Coordinates of C-alpha atoms in Angstrom, one line a residue:
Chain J
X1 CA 266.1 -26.4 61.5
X2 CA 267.4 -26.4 64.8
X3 CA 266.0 -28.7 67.4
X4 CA 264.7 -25.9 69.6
X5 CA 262.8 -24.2 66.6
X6 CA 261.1 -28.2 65.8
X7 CA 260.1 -28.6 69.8
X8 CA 258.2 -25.4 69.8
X9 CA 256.5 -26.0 66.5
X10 CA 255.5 -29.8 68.2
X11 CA 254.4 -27.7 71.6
X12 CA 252.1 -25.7 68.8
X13 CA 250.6 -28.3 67.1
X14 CA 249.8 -30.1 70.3
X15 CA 248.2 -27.0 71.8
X16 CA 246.0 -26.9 68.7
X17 CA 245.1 -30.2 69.0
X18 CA 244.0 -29.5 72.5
X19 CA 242.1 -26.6 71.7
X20 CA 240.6 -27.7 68.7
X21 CA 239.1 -31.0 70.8
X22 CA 237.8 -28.4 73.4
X23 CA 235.9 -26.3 70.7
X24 CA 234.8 -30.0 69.4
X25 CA 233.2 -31.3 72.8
X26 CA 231.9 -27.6 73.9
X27 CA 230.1 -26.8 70.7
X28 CA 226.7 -28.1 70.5
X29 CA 226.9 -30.6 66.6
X30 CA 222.7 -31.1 66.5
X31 CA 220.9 -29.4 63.9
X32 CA 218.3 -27.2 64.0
X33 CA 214.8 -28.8 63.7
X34 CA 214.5 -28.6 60.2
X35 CA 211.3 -27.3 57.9
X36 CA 208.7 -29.9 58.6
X37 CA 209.3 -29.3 62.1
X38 CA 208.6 -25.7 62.4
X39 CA 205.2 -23.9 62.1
X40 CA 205.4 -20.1 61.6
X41 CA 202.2 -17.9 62.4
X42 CA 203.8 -14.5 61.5
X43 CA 202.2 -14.3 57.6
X44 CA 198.4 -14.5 59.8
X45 CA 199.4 -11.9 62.1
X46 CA 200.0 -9.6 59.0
X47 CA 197.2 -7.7 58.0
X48 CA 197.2 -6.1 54.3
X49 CA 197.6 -2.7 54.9
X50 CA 194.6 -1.2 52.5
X51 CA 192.4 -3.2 55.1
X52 CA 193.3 -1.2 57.5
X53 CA 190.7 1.4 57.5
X54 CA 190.8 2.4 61.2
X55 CA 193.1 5.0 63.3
X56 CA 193.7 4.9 66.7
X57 CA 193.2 7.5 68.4
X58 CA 193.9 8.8 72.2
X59 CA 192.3 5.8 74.9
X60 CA 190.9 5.9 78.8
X61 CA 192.5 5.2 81.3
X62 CA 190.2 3.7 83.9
X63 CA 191.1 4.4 87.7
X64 CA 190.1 1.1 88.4
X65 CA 191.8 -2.4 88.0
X66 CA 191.3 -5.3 86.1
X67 CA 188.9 -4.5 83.5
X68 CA 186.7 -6.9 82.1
X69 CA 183.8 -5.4 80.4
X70 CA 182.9 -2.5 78.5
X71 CA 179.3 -0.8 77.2
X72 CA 178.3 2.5 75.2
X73 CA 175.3 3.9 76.5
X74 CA 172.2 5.8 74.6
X75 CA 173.4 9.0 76.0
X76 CA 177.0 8.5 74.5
X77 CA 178.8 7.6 77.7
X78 CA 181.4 5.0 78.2
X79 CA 181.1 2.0 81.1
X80 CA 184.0 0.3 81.8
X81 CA 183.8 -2.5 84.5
X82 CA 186.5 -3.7 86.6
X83 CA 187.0 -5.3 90.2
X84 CA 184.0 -4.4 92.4
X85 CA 183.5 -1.4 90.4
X86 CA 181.8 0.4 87.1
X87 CA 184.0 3.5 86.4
X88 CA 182.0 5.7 83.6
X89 CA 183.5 8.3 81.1
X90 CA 183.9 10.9 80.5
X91 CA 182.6 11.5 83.8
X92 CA 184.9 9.3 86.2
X93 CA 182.4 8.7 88.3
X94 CA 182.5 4.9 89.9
X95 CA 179.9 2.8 91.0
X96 CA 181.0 0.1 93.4
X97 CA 179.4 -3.3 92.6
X98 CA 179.6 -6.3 94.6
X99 CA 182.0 -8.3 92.5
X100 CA 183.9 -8.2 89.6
X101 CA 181.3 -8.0 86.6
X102 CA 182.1 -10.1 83.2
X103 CA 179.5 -8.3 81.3
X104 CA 177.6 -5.1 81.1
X105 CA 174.4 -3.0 79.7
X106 CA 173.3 0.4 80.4
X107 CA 169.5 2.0 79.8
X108 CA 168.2 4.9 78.8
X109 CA 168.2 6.0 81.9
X110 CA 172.0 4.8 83.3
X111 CA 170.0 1.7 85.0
X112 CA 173.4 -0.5 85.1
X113 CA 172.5 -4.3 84.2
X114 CA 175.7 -6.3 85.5
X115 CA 176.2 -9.9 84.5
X116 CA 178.1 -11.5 87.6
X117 CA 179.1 -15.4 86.7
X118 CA 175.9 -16.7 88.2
X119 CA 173.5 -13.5 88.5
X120 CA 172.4 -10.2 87.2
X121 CA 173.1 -7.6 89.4
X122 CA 171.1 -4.1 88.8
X123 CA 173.0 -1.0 89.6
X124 CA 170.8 2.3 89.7
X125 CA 172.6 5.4 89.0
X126 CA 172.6 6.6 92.7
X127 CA 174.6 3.2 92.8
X128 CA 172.0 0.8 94.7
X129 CA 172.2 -2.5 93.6
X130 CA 169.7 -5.5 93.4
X131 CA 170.3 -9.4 92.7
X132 CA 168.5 -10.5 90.5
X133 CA 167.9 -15.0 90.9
X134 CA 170.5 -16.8 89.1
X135 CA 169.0 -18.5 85.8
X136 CA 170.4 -21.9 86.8
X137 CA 172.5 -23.9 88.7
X138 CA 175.0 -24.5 85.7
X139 CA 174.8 -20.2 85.0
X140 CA 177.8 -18.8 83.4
X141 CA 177.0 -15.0 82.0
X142 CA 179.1 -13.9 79.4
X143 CA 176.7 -11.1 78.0
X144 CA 173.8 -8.7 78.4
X145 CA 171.7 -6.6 76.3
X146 CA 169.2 -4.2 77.1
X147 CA 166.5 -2.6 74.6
X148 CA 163.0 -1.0 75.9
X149 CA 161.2 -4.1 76.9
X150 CA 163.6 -6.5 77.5
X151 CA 167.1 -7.6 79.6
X152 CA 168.8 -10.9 77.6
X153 CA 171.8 -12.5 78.9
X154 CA 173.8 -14.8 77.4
X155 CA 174.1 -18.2 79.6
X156 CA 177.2 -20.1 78.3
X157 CA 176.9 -22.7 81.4
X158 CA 173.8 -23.7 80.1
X159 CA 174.0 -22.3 76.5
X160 CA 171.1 -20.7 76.3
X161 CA 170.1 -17.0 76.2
X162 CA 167.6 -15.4 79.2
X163 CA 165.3 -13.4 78.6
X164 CA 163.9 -11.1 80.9
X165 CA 161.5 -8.6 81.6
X166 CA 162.9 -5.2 82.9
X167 CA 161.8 -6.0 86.5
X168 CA 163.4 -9.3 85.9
X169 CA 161.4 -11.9 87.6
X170 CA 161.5 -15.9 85.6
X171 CA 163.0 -15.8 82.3
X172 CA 161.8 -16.7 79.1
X173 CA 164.6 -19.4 77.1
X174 CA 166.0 -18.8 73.7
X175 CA 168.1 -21.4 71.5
X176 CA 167.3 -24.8 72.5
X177 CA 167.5 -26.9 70.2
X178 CA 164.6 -26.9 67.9
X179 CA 165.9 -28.6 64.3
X180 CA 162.1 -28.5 63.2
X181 CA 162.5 -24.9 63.1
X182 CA 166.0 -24.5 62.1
X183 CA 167.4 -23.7 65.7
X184 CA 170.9 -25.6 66.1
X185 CA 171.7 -25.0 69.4
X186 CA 174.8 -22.8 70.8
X187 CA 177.6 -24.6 70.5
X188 CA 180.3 -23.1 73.0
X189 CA 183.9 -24.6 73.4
X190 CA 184.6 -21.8 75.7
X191 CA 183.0 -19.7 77.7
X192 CA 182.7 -16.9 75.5
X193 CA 179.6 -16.2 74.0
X194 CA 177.9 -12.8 72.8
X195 CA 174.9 -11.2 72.0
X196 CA 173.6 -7.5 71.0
X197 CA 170.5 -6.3 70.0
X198 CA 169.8 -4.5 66.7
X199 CA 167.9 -1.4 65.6
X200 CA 164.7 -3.8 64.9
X201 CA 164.7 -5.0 68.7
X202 CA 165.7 -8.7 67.1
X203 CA 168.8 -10.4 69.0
X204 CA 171.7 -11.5 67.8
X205 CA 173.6 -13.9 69.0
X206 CA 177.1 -15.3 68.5
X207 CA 177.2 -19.4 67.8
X208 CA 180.5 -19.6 68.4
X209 CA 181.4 -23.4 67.9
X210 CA 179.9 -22.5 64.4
X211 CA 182.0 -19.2 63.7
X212 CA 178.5 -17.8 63.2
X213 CA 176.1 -15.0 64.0
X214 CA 172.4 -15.8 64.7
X215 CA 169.6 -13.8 64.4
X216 CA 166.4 -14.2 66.6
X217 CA 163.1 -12.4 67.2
X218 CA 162.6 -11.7 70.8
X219 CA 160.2 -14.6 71.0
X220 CA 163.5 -16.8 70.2
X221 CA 162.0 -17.4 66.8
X222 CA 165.5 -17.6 64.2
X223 CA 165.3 -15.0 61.8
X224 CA 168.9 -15.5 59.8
X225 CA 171.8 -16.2 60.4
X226 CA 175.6 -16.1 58.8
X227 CA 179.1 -17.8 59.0
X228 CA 182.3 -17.4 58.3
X229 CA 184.7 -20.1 59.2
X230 CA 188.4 -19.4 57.9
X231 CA 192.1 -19.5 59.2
X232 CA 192.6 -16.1 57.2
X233 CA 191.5 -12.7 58.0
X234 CA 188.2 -13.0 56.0
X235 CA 186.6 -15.2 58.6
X236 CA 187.0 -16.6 62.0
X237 CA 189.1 -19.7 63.6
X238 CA 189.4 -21.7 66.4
X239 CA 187.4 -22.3 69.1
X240 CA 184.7 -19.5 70.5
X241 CA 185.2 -16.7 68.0
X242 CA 184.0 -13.7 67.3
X243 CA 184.6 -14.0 71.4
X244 CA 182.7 -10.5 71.7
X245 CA 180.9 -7.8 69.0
X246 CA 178.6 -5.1 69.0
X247 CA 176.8 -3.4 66.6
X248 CA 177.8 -0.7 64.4
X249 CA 175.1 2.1 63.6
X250 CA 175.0 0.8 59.8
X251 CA 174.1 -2.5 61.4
X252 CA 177.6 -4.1 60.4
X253 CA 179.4 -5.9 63.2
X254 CA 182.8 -4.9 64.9
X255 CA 184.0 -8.3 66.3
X256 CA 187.1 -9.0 68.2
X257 CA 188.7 -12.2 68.3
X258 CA 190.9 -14.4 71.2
X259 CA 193.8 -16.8 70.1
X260 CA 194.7 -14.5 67.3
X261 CA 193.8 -11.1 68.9
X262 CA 191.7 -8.9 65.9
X263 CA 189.6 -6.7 65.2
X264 CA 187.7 -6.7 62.2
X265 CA 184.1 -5.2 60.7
X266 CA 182.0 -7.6 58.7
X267 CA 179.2 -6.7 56.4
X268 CA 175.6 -7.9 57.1
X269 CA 176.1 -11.0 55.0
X270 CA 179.5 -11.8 56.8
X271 CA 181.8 -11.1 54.3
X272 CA 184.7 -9.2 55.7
X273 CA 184.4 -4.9 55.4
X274 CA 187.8 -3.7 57.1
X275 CA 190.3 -4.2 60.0
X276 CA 190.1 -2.3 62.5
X277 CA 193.3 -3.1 64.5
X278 CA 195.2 -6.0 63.4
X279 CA 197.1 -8.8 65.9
X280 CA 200.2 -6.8 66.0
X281 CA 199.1 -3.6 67.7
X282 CA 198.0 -6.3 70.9
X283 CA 200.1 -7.4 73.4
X284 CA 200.8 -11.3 73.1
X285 CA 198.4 -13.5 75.2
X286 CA 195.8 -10.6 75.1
X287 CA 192.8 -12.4 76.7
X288 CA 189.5 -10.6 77.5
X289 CA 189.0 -8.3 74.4
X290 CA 185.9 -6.9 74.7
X291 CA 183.9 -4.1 72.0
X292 CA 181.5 -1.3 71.5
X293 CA 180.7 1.1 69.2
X294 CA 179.3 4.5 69.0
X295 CA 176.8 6.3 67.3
X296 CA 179.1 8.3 65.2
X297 CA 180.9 4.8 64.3
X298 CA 183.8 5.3 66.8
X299 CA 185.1 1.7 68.0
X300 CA 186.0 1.1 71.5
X301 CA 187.9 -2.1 72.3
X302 CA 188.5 -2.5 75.5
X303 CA 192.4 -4.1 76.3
X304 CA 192.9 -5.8 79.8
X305 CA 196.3 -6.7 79.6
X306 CA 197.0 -2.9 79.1
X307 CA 194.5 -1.6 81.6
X308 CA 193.1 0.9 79.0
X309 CA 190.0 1.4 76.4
X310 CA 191.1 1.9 72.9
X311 CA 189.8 4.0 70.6
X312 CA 189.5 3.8 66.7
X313 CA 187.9 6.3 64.2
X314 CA 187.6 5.5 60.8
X315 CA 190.6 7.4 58.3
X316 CA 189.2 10.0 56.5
Chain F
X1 CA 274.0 -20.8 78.6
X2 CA 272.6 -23.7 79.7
X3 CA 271.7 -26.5 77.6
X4 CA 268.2 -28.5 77.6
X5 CA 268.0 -32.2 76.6
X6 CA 265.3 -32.8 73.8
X7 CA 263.7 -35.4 76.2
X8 CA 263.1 -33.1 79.4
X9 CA 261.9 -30.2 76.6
X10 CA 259.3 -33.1 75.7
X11 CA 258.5 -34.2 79.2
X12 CA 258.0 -30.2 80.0
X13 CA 255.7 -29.5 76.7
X14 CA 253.6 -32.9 77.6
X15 CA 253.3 -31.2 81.3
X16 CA 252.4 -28.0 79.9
X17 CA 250.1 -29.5 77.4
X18 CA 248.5 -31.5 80.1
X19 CA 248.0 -28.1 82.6
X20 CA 246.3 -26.0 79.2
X21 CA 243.9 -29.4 78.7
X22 CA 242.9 -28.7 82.5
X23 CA 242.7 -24.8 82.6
X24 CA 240.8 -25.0 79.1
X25 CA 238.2 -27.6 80.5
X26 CA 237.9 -25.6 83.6
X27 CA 237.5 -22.9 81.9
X28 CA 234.8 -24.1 79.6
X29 CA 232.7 -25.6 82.5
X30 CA 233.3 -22.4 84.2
X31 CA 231.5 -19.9 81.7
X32 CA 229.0 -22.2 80.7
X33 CA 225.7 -20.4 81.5
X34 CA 224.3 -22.3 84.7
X35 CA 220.9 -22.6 83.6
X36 CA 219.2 -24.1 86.4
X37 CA 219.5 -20.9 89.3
X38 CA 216.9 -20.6 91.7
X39 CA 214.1 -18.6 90.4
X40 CA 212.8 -19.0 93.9
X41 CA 208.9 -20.2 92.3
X42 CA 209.0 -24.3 92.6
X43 CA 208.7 -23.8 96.3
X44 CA 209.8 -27.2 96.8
X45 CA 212.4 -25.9 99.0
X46 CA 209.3 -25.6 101.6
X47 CA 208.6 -27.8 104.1
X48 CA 205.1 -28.2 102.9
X49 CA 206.7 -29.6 99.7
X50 CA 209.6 -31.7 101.1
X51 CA 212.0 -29.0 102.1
X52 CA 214.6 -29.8 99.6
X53 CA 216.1 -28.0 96.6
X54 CA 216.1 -29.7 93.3
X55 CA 219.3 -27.9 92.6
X56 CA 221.1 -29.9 95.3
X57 CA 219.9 -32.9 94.8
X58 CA 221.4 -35.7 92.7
X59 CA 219.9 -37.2 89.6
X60 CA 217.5 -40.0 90.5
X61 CA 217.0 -39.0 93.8
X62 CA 213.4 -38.0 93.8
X63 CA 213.3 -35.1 91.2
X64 CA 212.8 -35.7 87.3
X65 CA 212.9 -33.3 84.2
X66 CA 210.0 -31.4 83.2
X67 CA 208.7 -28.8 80.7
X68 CA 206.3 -25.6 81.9
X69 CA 203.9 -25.7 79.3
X70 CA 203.4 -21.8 80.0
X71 CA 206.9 -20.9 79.0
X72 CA 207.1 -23.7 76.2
X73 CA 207.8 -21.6 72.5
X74 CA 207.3 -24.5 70.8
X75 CA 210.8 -24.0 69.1
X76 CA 210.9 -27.5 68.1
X77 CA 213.7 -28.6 70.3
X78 CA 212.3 -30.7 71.9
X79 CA 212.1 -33.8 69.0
X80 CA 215.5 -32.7 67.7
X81 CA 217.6 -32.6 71.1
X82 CA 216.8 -35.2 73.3
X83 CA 218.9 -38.3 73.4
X84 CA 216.5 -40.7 72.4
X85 CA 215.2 -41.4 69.0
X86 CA 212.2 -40.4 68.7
X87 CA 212.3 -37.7 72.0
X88 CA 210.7 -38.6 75.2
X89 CA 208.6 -35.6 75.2
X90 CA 205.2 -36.0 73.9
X91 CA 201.8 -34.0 73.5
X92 CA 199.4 -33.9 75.5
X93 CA 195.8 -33.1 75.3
X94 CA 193.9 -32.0 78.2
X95 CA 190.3 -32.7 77.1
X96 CA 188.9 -30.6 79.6
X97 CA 190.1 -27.6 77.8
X98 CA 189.7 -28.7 74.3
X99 CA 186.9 -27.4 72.5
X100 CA 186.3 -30.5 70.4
X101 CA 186.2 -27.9 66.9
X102 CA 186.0 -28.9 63.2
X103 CA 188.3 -26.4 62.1
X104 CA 191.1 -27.5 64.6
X105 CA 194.4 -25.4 64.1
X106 CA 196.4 -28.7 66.0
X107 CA 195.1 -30.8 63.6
X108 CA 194.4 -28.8 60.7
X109 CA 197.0 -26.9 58.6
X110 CA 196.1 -23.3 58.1
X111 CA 195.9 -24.1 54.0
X112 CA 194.1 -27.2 54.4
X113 CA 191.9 -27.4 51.8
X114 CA 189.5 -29.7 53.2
X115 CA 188.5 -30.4 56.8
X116 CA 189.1 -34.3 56.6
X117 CA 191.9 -36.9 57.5
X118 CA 193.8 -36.3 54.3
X119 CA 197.2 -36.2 54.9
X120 CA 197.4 -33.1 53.3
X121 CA 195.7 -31.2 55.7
X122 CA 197.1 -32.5 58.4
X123 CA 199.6 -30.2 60.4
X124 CA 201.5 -33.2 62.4
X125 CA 204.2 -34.0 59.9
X126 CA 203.6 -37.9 61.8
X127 CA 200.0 -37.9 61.5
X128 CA 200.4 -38.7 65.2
X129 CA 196.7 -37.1 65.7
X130 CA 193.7 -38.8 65.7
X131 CA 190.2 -37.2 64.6
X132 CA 187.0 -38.9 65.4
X133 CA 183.9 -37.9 64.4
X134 CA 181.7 -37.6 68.0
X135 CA 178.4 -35.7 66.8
X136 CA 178.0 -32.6 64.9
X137 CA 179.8 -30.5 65.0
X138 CA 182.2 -32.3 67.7
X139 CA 185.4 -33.7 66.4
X140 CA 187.6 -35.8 69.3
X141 CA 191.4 -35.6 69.0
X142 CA 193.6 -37.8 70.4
X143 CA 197.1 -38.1 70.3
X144 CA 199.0 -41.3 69.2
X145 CA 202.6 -41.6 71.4
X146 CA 203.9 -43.9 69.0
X147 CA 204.0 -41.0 66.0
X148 CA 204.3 -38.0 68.2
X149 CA 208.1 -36.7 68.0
X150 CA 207.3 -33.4 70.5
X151 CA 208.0 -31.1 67.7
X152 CA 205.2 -28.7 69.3
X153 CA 203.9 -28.0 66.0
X154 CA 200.4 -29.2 66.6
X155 CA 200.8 -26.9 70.0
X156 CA 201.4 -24.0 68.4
X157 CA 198.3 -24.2 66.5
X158 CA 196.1 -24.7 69.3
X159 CA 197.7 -22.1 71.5
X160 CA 197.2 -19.8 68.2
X161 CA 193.9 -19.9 66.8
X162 CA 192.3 -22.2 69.8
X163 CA 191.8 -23.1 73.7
X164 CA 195.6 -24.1 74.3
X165 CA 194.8 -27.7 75.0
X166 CA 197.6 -29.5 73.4
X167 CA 200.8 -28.9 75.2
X168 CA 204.4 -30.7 75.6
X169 CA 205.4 -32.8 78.5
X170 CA 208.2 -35.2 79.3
X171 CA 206.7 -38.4 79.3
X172 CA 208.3 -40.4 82.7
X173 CA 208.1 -43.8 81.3
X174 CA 210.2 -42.9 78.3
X175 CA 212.5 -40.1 79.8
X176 CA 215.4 -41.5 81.4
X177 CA 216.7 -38.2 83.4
X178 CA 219.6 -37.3 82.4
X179 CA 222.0 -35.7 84.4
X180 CA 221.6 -32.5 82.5
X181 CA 218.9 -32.9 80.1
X182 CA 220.1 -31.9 76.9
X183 CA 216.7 -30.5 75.1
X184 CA 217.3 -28.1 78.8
X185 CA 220.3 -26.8 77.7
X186 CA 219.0 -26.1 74.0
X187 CA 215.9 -24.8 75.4
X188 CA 215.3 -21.0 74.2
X189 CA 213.1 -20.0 77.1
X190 CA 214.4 -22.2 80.3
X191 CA 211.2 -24.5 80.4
X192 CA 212.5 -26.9 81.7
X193 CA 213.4 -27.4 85.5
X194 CA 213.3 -30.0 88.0
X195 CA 210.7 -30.9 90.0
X196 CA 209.6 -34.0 92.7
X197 CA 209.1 -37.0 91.2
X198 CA 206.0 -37.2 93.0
X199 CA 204.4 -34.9 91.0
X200 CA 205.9 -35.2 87.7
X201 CA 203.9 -33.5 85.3
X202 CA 203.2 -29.9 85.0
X203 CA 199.4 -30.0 84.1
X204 CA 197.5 -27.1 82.7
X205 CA 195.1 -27.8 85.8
X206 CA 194.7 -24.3 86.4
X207 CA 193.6 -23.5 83.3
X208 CA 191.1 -26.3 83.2
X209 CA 189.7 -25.3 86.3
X210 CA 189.3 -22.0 84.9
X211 CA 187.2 -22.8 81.7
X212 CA 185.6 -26.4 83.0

């Protein structure tokens, strides 16, 4: 082997050297956390398909900006609430409001009850609006109901639930606690906390810190009451969940939940019916999920984060 | 033809050898990502804030390593890559936000089969989380900085199924700011950044405002 032949295979083993040390120092040698370190939430954000029982079909899209409440009324129509304003379907008429309402009820006759943070603010269809007193100085609304004799609102500042009278005036309490008589207390992490009213004019009232549902007679008596406290589909997790449901016409509840965005129907015991749309057809982070449902059993979930008011019909 | 002496062939090879060592390092340093661009959002570059740029200034001179705990994935990076054993990034648990639950999903895993201290349904694979009975139905967690490695496991949870209240930070009497961090360059979603050392955490204060 000539000399020339052995100097270029030294210059080839020192360039591999070289480069091989480069590759050494640049390339990053720690592992990879290994399987007591990582925490997967993917198999709970998988629904089983035959649980599915709900299609979507085509949403609203309210005119105006960042939504944050939604209500069926008696007459079929759809109020969505958003900054300083109630748009309603399918008219598209809006009502300006002063402020950005967190919760919503309509009468009979389109009589607007807004929940503000601190107040109730009633809207009258020509749009004329009227302050009602805030409940207390520790007030936080997160709901209102409206039946023929009564307006409740749900207080999670103070954790109780208002009820008043349809020309407002000093409200009545409901849900201090009163263990003589079986009455817990509301137990709120969060401020979410919801309450509908059911075909038999009783209330009922998400305990959220529970996971449960409450029911009360409109003198704040309890009447029943269910929960359901699970990491799995069946029930509900977390803190402040079901964060909003309404009543379907069966008297089953459609609830949607935050953290893990769902929305499910459970039977009048609690025990899980269906899914209506399942934590992957939601944006992630959705915050804000609010529901209603229609006579014919249509489903209306309103979705801030995509400006719009879905809409689910059971498959036939 | 002319002639070369083995010697000079060698001295020339060790030059050349020498000039590919440089290009290659240059190289390397040259196409490594540069993580740390201005975003232009840590406004520290305002006078209000001091007027000067993390980016330019050196390590150790007023700006530390910190994790956004709104961009943190909880990849679990964070107890793997640091360069001290166990990592100087801890949890942290904003009590303000924390709803105090039974059925925690930091402290709990999703299977447990109990709601109790058992190891077995604890999610923290250092038990580095406390549970304390406070009244029913309030549980209190706190988080033992000892145990906690910052795998983010316990975060995920509560970001999951609760209020978010557990989240990652760099821990300031531990960290000892490195140059260029190395959980910052393993980082999936550029958490980390620089910011004044006179405000070195990145609290969820908003947040807490919001719900408290």
């Amino acid at each position: 082997m000539s000399s020339t032949t052995k100097s270029w295979i030294w210059f080839a083993v020192l360039l591999t050297l070289i480069a091989g040390a480069g590759i050494y120092v640049g390339t990053n040698r720690r592992a990879e956390p290994g399987k007591s370190f990582s925490y997967s939430v993917d198999d709970y954000r998988q629904v089983d398909p035959a649980l599915l029982r709900y299609a979507e079909a085509d949403g609203l899209r309210p005119a105006i900006k960042k939504l944050s409440a939604l209500a069926v009324a008696p007459d079929g129509k759809i109020y969505v609430a958003g900054e300083n304003a109630i748009e309603i379907f399918p008219d598209r008429t809006v009502r300006p409001v002063d402020g950005t309402p967190v919760c919503i009820a309509v009468d009979d006759d389109g009589t607007v009850f807004a929940g503000l943070r601190d107040h109730i603010e009633v809207v009258s269809k020509d749009g004329k609006s009227t302050a009602w007193p805030s409940p207390g100085e520790k007030a936080c609304l997160t709901s209102v109901a409206v039946d023929d004799r009564y307006v409740y609102a749900a207080d999670a500042g103070s954790r109780r639930v208002w009820r008043y009278g349809k020309a407002g005036g000093a409200p009545f309490e409901i849900g201090a606690k009163d263990e003589a008589n079986g009455v817990r207390g509301f137990y709120i992490p969060s401020p979410f906390f919801d309450l509908a009213i059911g075909t038999d004019g009783s209330l009922w009232v998400v305990n959220p810190g529970y996971h449960a549902l409450e029911n009360y007679s409109p003198e704040g008596r309890l009447i029943s009451s269910w929960q359901n406290s699970s990491f799995g589909i069946q029930g509900f997790s977390g803190c402040c969940n079901p964060a909003n449901f309404a009543l379907m016409p069966d008297g089953s509840f459609v609830t949607a939940e935050k953290g893990l965005p769902r929305v499910k129907i459970h039977n009048l015991d609690g025990s899980l019916r269906c899914v209506v749309a399942a934590p992957d057809q939601f944006d992630n982070g959705v915050t804000g999920l609010d529901v209603a449902a229609d006579r014919q059993g249509r489903v209306y979930v309103l979705d801030p984060a995509r400006g719009v008011v879905r809409i689910f019909e059971e498959k036939k | 033809m002319k002639t070369t002496k083995r010697r000079d062939f060698i001295k020339n090879l060790a030059r050349g050898a020498v000039l590919a060592g440089i290009a290659g390092v240059c190289g390397m340093l040259g196409l490594r990502k540069n993580k740390y661009q201005c975003s232009g959002r840590c406004g520290t570059c305002k006078p209000a804030n001091g007027g000067v740029c993390p980016l330019d200034s050196a390590a150790g001179s007023g700006f530390v390593w910190q994790l956004d705990p709104e961009k943190c994935t909880q990849c679990g990076r964070c107890a793997t890559h640091c360069v001290l054993a166990p990592s100087a990034v801890k949890c942290f648990h904003s009590y303000s936000i924390c709803g105090y639950c039974d059925l925690c999903g930091g402290y709990l895993r999703p299977d447990a089969k109990e709601r109790n201290t058992g190891a077995e349904n604890q999610l923290c694979p250092t038990a580095a989380i406390r549970r304390k009975f406070i009244e029913d139905p309030y549980y209190q967690y706190t988080i033992d900085e000892e145990l906690c490695i910052g795998c983010g496991k316990c975060v995920r949870g509560c970001s999951t199924f609760g209020n978010g209240s557990l989240y990652l930070q760099v821990k300031h009497n531990l960290c000892v700011n490195c140059n260029e961090c190395a959980i910052a360059r393993a980082c999936p979603s550029d958490a980390f950044r620089r910011v004044p050392a006179s405000e070195p955490y990145l609290l969820k204060s908003n947040q807490e405002k919001r719900i408290s």
